[in-house]
Coordinates of C-alpha atoms in Angstrom, one line a residue:
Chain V
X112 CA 26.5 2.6 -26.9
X113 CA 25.1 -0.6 -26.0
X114 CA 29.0 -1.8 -25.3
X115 CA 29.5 1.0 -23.1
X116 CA 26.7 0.1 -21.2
X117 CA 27.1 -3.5 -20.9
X118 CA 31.0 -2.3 -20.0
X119 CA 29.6 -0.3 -17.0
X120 CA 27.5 -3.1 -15.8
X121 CA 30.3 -5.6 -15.8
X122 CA 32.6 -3.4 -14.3
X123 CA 30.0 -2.7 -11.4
X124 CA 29.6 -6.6 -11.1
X125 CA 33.0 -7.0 -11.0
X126 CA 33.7 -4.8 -8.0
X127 CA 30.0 -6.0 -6.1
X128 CA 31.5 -9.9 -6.2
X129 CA 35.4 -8.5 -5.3
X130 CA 33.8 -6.8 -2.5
X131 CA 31.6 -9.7 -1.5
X132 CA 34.2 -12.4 -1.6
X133 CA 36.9 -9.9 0.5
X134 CA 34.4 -10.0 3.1
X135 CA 33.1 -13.3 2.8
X136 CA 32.0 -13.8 6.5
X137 CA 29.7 -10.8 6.2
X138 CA 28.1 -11.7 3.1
X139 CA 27.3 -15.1 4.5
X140 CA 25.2 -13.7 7.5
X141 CA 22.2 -14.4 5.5
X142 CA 22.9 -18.0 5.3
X143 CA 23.8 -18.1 8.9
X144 CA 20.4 -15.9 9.6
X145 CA 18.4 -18.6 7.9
X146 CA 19.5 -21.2 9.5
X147 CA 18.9 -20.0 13.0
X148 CA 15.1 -19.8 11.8
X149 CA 15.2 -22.8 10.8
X150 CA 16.6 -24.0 14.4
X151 CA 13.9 -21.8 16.1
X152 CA 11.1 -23.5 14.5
X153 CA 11.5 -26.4 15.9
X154 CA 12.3 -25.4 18.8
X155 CA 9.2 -22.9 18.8
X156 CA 6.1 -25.6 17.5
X157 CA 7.9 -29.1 19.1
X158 CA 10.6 -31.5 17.1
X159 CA 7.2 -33.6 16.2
X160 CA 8.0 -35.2 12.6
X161 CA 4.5 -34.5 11.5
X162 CA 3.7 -31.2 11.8
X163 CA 7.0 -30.2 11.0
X164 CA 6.6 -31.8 7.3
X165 CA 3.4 -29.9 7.0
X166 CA 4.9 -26.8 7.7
X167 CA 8.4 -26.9 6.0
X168 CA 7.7 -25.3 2.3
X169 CA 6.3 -22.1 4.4
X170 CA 9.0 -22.5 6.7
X171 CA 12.0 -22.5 4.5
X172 CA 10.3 -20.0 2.5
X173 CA 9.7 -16.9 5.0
X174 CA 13.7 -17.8 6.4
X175 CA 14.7 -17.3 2.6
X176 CA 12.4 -14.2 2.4
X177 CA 14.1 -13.2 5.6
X178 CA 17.1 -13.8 4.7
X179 CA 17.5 -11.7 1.4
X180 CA 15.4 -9.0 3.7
X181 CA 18.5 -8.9 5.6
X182 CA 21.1 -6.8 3.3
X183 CA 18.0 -5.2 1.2
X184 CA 19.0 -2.3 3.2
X185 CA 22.8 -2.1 2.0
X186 CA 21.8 -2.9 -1.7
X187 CA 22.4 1.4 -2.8
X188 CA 23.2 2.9 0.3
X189 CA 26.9 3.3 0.3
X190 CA 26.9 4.1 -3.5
X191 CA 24.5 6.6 -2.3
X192 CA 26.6 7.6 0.3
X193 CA 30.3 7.9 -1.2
X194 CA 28.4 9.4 -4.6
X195 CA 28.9 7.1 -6.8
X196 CA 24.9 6.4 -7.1
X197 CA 25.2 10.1 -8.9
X198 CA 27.7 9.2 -11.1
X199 CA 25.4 6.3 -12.3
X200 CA 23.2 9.1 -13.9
X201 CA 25.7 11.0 -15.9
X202 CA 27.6 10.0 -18.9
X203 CA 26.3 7.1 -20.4
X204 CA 23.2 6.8 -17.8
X205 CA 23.4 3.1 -18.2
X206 CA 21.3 3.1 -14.9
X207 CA 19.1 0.0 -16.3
X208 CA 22.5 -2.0 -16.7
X209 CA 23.7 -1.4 -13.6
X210 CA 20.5 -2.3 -11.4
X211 CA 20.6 -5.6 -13.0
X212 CA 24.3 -5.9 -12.4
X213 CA 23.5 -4.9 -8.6
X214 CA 20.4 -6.6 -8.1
X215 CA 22.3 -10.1 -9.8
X216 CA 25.3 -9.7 -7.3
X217 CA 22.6 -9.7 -4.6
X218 CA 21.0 -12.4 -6.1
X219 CA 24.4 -14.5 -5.9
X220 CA 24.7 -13.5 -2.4
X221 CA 21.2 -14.0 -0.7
X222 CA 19.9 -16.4 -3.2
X223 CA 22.1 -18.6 -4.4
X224 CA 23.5 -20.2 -1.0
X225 CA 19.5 -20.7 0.2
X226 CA 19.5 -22.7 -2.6
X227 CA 22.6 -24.4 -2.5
X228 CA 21.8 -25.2 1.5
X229 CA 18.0 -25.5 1.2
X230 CA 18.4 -29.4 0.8
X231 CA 20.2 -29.5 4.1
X232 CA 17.1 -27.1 5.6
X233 CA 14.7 -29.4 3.6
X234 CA 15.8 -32.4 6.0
X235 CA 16.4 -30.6 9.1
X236 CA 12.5 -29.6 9.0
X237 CA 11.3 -32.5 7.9
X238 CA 10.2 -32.0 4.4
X239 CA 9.2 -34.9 2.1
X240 CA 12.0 -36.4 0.1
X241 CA 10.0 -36.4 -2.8
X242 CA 9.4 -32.4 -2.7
X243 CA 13.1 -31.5 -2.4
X244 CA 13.1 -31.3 -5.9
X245 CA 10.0 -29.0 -6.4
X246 CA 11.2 -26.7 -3.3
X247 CA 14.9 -26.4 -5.1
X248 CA 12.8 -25.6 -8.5
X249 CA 10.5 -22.7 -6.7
X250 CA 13.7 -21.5 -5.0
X251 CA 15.6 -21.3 -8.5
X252 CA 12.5 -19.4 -10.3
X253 CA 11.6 -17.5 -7.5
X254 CA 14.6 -16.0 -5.2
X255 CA 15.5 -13.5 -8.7
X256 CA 11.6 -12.0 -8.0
X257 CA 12.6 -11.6 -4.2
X258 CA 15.9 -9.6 -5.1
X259 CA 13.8 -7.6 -7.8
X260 CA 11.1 -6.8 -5.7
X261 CA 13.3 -6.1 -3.0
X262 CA 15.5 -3.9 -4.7
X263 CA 12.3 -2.0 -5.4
X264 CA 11.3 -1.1 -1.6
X265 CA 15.0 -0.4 -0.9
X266 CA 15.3 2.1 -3.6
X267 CA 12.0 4.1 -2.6
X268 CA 13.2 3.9 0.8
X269 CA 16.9 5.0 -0.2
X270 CA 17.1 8.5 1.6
X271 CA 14.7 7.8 4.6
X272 CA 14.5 8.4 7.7
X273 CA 14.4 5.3 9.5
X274 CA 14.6 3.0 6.1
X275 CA 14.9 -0.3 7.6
X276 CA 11.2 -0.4 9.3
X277 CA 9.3 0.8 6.5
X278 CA 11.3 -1.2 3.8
X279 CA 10.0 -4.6 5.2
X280 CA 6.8 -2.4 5.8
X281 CA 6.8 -1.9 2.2
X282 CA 8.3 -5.7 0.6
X283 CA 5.3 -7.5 2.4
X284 CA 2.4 -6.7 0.1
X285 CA 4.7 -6.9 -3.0
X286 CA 5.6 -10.9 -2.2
X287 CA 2.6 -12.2 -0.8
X288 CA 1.5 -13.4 -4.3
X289 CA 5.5 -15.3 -4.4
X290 CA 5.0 -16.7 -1.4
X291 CA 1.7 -17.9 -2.0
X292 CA 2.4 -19.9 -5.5
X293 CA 6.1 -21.1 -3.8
X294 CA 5.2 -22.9 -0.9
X295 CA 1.7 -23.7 -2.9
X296 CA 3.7 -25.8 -5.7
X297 CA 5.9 -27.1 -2.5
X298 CA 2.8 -28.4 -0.6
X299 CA 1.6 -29.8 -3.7
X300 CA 4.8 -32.1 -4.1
X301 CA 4.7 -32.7 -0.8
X302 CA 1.6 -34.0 -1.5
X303 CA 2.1 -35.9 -4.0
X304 CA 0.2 -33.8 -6.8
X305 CA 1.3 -31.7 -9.8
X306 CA 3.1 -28.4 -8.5
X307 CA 2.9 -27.5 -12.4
X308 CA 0.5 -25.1 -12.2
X309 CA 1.8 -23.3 -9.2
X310 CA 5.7 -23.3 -10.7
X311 CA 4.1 -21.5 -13.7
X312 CA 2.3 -18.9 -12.2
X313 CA 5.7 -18.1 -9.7
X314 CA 7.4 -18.1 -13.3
X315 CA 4.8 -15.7 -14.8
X316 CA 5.3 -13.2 -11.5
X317 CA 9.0 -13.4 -11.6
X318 CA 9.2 -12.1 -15.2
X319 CA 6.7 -9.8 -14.6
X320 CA 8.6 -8.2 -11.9
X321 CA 11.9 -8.5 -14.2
X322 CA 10.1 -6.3 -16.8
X323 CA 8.6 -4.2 -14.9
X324 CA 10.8 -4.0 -11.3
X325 CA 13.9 -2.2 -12.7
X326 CA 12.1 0.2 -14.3
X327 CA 10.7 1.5 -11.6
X328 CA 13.9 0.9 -9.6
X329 CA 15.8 3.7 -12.0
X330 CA 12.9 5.9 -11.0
X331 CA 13.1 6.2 -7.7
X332 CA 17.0 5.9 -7.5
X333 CA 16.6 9.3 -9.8
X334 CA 14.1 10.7 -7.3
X335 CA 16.0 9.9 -4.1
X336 CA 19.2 11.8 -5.4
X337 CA 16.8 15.0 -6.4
Chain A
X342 CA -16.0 25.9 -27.1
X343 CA -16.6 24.3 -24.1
X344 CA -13.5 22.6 -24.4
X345 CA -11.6 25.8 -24.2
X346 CA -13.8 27.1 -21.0
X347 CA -13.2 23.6 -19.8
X348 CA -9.3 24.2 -20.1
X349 CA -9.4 27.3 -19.0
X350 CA -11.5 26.0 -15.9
X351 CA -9.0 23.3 -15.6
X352 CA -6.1 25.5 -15.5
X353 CA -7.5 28.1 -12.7
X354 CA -8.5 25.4 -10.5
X355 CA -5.0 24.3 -11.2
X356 CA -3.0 26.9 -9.3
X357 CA -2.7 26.8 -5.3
X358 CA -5.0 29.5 -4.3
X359 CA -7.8 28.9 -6.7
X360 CA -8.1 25.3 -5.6
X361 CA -7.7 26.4 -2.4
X362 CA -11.1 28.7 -2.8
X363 CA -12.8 26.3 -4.9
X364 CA -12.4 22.9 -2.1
X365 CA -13.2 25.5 0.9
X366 CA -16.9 26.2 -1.0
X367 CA -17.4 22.6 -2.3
X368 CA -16.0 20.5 0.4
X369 CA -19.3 21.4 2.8
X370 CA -21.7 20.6 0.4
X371 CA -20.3 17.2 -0.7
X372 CA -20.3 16.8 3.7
X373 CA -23.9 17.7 3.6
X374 CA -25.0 15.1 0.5
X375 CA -22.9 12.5 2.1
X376 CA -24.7 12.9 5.5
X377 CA -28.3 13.0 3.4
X378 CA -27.5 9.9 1.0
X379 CA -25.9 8.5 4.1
X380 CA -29.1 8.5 6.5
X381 CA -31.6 7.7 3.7
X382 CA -29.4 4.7 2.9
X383 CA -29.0 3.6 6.7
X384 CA -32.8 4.2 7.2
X385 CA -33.5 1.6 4.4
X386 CA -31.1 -0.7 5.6
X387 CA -32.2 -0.9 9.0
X388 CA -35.8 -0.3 8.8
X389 CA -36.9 -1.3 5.2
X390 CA -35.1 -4.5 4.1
X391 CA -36.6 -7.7 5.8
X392 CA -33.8 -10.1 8.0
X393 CA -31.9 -12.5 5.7
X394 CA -33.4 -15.5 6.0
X395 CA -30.1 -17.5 6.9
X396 CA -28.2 -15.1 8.3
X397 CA -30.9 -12.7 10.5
X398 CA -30.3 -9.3 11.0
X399 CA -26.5 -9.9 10.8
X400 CA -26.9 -9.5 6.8
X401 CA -27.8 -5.9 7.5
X402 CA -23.6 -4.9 7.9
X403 CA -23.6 -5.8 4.6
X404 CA -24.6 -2.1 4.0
X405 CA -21.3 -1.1 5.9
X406 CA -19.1 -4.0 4.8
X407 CA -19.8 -3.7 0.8
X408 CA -19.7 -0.2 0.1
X409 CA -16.2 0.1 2.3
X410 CA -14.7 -2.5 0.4
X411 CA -15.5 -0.8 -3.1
X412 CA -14.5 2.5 -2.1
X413 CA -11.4 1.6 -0.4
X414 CA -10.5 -0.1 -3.7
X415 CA -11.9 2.7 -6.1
X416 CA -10.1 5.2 -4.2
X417 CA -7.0 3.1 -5.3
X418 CA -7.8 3.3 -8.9
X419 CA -8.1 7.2 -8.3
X420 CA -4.8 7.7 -6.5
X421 CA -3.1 5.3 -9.0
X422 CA -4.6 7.8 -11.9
X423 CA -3.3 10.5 -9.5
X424 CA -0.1 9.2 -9.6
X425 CA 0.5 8.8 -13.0
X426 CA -0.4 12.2 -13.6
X427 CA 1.8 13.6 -10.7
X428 CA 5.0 11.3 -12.5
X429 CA 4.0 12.4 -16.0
X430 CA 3.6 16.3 -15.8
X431 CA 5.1 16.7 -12.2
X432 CA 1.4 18.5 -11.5
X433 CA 2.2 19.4 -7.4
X434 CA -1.8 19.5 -7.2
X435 CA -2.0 15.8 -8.3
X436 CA 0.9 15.0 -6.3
X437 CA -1.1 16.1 -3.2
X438 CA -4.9 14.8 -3.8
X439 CA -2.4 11.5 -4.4
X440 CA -1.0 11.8 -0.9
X441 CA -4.6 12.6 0.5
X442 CA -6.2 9.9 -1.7
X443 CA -4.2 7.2 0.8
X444 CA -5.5 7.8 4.6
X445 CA -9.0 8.1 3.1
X446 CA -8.3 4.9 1.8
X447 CA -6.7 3.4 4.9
X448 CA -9.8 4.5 6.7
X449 CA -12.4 2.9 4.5
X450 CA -10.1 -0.3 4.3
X451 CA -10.5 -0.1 8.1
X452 CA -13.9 0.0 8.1
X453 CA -14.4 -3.2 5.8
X454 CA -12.1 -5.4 7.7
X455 CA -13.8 -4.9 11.5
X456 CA -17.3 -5.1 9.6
X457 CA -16.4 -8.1 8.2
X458 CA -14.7 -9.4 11.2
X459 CA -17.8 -8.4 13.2
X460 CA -20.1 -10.1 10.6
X461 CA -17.4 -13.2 10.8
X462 CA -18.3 -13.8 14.2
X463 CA -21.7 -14.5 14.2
X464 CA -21.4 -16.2 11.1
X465 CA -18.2 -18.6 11.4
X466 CA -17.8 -18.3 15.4
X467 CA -14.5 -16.6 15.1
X468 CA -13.3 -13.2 15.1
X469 CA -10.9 -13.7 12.1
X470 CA -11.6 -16.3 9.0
X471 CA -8.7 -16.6 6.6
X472 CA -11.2 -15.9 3.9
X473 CA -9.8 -14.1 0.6
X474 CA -11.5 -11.0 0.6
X475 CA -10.8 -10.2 4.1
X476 CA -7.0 -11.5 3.5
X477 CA -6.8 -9.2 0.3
X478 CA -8.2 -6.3 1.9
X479 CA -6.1 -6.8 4.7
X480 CA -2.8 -6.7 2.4
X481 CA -4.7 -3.7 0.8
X482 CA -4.7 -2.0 4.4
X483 CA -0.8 -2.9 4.3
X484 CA 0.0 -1.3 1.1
X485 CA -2.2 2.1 2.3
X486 CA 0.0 2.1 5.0
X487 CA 3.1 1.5 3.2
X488 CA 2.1 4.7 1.6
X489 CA 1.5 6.9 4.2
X490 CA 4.8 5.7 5.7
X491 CA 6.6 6.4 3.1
X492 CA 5.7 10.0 2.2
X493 CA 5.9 10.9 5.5
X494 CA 9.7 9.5 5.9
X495 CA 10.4 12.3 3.4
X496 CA 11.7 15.8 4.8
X497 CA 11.0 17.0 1.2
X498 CA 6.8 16.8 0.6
X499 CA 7.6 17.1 -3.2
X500 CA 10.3 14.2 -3.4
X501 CA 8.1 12.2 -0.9
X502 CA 5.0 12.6 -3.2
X503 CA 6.8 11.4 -5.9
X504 CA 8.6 8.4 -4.9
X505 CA 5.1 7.4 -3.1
X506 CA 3.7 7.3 -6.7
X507 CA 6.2 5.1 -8.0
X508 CA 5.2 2.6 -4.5
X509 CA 1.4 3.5 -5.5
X510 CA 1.7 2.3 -9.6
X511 CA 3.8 -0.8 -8.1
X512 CA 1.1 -1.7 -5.8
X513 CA -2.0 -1.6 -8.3
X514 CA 0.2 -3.3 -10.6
X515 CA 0.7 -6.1 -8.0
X516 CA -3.2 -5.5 -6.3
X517 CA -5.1 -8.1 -9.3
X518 CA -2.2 -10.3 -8.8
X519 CA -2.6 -10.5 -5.2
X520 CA -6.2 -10.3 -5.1
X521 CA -6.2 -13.4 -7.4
X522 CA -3.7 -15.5 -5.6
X523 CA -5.0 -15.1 -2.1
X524 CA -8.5 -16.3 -3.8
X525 CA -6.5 -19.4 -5.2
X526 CA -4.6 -20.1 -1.8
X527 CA -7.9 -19.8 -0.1
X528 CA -9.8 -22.0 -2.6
X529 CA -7.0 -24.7 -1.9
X530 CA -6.7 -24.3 1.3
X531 CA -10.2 -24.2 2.8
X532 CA -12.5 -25.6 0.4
X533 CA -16.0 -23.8 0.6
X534 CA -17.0 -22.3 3.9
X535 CA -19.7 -20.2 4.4
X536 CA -19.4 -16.2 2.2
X537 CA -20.4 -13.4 3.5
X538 CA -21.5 -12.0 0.7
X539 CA -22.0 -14.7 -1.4
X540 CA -22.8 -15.9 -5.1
X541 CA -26.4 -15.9 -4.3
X542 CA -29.2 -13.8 -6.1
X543 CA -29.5 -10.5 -4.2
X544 CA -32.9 -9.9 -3.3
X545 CA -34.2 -7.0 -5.1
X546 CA -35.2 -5.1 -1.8
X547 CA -31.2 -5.3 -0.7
X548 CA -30.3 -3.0 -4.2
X549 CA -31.4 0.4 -2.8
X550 CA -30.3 0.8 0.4
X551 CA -26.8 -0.4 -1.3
X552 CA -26.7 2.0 -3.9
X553 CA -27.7 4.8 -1.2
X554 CA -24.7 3.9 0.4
X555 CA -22.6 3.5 -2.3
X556 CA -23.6 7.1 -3.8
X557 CA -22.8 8.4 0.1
X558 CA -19.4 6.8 0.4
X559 CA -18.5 8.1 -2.8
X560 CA -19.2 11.7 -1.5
X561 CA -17.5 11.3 1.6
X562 CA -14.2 10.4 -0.2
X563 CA -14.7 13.7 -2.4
X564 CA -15.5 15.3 0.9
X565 CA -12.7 14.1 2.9
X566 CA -10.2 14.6 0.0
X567 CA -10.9 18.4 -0.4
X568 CA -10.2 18.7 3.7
X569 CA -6.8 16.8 3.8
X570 CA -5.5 18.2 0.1
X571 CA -6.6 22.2 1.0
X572 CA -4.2 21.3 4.7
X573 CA -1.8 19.7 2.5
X574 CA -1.6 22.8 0.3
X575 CA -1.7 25.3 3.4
X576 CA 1.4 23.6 4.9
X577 CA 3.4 23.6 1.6
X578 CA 2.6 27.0 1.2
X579 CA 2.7 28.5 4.5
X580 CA 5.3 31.3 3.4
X581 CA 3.5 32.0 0.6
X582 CA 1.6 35.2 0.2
X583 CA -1.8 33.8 -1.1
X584 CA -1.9 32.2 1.8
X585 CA -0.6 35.4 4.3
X586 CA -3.9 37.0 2.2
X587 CA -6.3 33.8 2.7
X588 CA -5.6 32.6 6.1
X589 CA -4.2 35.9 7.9
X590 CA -6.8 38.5 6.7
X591 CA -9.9 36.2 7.3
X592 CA -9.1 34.8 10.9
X593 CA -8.0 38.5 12.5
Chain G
X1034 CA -37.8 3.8 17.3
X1035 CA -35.0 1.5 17.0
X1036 CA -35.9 -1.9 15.4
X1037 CA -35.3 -4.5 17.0
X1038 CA -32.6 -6.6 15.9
X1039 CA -31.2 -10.6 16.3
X1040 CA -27.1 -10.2 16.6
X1041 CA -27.9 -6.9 17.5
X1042 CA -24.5 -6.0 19.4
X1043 CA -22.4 -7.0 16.0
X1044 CA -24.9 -4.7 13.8
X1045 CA -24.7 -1.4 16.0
X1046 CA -20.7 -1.9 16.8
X1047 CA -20.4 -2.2 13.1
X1048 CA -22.8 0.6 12.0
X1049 CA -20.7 3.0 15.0
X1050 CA -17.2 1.9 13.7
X1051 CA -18.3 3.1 10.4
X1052 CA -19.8 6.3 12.5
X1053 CA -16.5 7.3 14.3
X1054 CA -13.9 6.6 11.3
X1055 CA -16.2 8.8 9.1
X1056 CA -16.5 11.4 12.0
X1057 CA -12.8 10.9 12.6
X1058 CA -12.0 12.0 9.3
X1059 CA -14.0 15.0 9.4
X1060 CA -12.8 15.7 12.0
X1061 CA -9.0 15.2 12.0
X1062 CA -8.4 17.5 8.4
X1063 CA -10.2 20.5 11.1
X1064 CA -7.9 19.9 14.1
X1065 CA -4.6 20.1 11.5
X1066 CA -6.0 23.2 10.1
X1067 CA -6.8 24.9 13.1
X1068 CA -3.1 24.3 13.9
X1069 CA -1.7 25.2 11.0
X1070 CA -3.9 28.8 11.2
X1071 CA -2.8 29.1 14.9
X1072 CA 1.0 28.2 14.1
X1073 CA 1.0 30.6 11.3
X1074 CA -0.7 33.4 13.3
X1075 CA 2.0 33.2 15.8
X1076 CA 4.9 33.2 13.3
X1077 CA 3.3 36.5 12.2
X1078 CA 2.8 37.6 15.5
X1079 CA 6.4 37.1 16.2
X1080 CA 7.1 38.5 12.9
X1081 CA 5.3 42.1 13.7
X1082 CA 6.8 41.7 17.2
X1083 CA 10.3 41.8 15.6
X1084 CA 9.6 44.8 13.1
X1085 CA 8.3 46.8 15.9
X1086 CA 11.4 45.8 18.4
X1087 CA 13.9 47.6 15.4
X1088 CA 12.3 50.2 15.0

């Protein structure tokens, strides 16, 4: 039972990072996204040093958020589409499996390369040397809580009328606490104190919303194909 | 005994037409006590309590601000209930006092964040202070929204009331957390600055016109909910023939 | 009548904005049911219109 299960997920996995990697210039959009609001912000406040540094651990943060926002809205939408979200349901029902298999290939493709790149955003904007390593930390713990919690809004807003508005409608309450205790711990570094505290809290919400996101995920993916 | 009657009770007021009857008789009543509690508790407010001795006559939205804020958030807790139910037994009632449980909420949310703004300026000299309740009842404003939104982006009113109460459980799971962390990012961030309603011992004269108001509010949500779920429940069943024999037979 | 009040502009505004977005919502829920009566009426109308054509 529990093979079977773990079986469908991997196969799912499989075909999300085939997929991914055939069209690799489409899945790195994100990365390119990011970067042009990282380019805008200077442009936007002035290149001074200064004020840059103060604002880089918000800034890289909301272009990451933005960033993963970006293909939120693709995450079940063509399964839904070609029917193969229904087929998730029957059989086996390993639904739970499979959200985790989706939501980790999303992760891999909207999370990982902010954080492989966020060093090179990190300098571009300014930040502190000596809070590279904190920002790279909060990125790592929290970018699987942005997938998660993103996954949620695009599965209630699966068979919508005009899902795109009200999904980032919807993500914005759910991340303000993530995007509070992020760019807290960054600040911290940058300011030379302990980010601890603020690195555990963004720990505590990001296992909170891997208990509890998925679940709730399954639900409304059951709802939506009612 | 009355546990059955209660049941039985429970059951009647259960089906479309009965609830129907029963809001159509109640909701003017609970209009009526809310106007009463409503104008006693604005007559102390205004006339009885004496000016706050730091903050004037400003102090005296505090009757507004307050009991907003704690009904906008208790109407949460009873739309979260709500919503549980409406998941658990698939009760369509529950699944539309849920869906009428949010503007309500919107509204009084409303309310708290242009009284406290208006309170703001006289008080910090701007419009808008980053302070954490405002900033948390803001986000609360968003979620509301979020609700609305997405029931109404649903063709099918069942569906859409039931995917709402997953967004609705998500949100008060998340609502402590945020309310907590926009406290801690204020704390950090600002240091202390003049509350609006702060830690300081309420004067004894301040207590009744509150609780007036608090009682009113409370009515006017019971009020306003009976309205909105009675339309909700005429528009899902408007080919139904209880409501041919309500609506038809009375209104020609 | 009315007391006089310091910061009295940010007191009434407040006090009316609680006014209107109380009124508004006992007010709104009658404006939807009236159209929902008249829309339902007119359906039935049509209805009645319809038998009366056949026969």
């Amino acid at each position: 039972m529990i093979e079977s299960r773990t079986h469908a997920a991997a196969a799912l996995f499989r075909r999300d990072m085939k997929l991914a990697f055939r069209r690799l210039g489409e899945s790195l959009l994100p990365l390119f996204f990011l970067f042009t609001v990282i380019v805008l912000i200077p442009l936007g406040v002035g290149p001074g040093p200064n004020l840059l540094s103060r604002m880089a651990p918000g800034m890289v943060w909301v272009a990451a958020l933005l960033a993963s926002l970006l293909a939120l809205e693709h995450l079940f939408r063509p399964d839904l589409e070609d029917g193969t979200l229904e087929q998730w349901f029957v059989g086996e029902r390993a639904v739970y499996a499979r959200v985790m298999a989706r939501l980790l290939s999303h992760w891999l493709v909207t999370g990982l390369p902010v954080i492989v790149f966020s060093p090179l955003a990190a300098e571009m904007l300014n930040l502190p040397r000596h809070a590279l390593g904190t920002l790279i930390v909060s990125l790592v713990i929290g970018t699987p809580a942005l997938s998660l919690l993103g996954g949620l809004a695009a599965s209630l807003t699966l068979s919508t009328r005009g899902a795109s508005v009200l999904l980032s409608i919807l993500i914005f309450p759910l991340i303000v606490p993530l995007v509070i205790f992020a760019t807290g711990a960054v600040s911290m570094a940058a300011d030379s104190l302990d980010p601890g505290a603020h690195l555990g809290l963004l720990a505590a919400f990001t296992i909170l919303s891997l208990t509890l996101a998925p679940i709730g995920i399954a639900a409304a993916l059951r709802m939506n194909l009612e | 005994m009355i546990w059955k009657t209660l049941k039985i009770w429970f059951h009647k007021l259960g089906s479309a037409p009965s609830f129907y009857r029963f809001a159509r008789v109640v909701s003017p009543w609970l209009w009526f006590g809310f106007a009463v509690t409503a104008a006693y508790g604005l007559y102390l407010a205004l006339y009885v309590v004496p000016p706050d001795y730091q903050q004037g006559d400003s102090a005296r939205i505090l009757y507004i601000h307050v009991p907003a804020a704690w009904q906008a958030m208790f109407i949460y807790l009873v739309m979260t209930i709500l919503a549980i139910i409406a998941l658990i037994w698939r009760i369509r009632l529950t699944e539309i006092l849920a869906m009428s449980c949010a503007p309500i909420g919107a509204a009084l949310t409303l309310v708290c964040l242009v009284t406290g703004s208006l309170w703001g300026k006289p008080m910090w000299g701007t419009w808008w202070e980053w302070d954490a309740r405002l900033t948390s009842m803001l986000v609360l404003l968003f979620i509301y929204i979020g609700i609305m939104g997405l029931y109404a982006a649903f063709d099918d009113r069942r569906k859409g009331a039931r995917i709402a109460s997953v967004l609705i459980i998500a949100g008060a799971v998340n609502i402590p957390i945020i309310h907590f962390s926009v406290e801690w990012w204020n704390t950090l961030h600002q240091g202390a600055t003049i509350k609006l309603t702060g830690e300081s011992s309420m004067d004894p004269s301040m207590l009744p016109p509150l609780i007036w108001m608090v009682i009113s509010t409370k009515l006017f949500f019971g009020a306003a909910l009976l309205d909105r779920a009675r339309n909700e429940l005429l528009d899902q069943d408007r080919s139904k023939k209880w409501v041919a024999r309500q609506v038809l037979e009375t209104s020609s | 009548m009315i007391p006089e009040l310091s910061h009295a502009s940010y007191v009434w505004t407040s006090y009316s904005v609680f006014g209107v977005i109380v009124a508004w919502q006992f007010i709104q829920p009658l404006i939807r049911r009236k159209r929902l009566v008249d829309s339902m009426l007119e359906a039935e109308a049509e209805r009645r219109a319809a038998r009366r054509n056949q026969q």
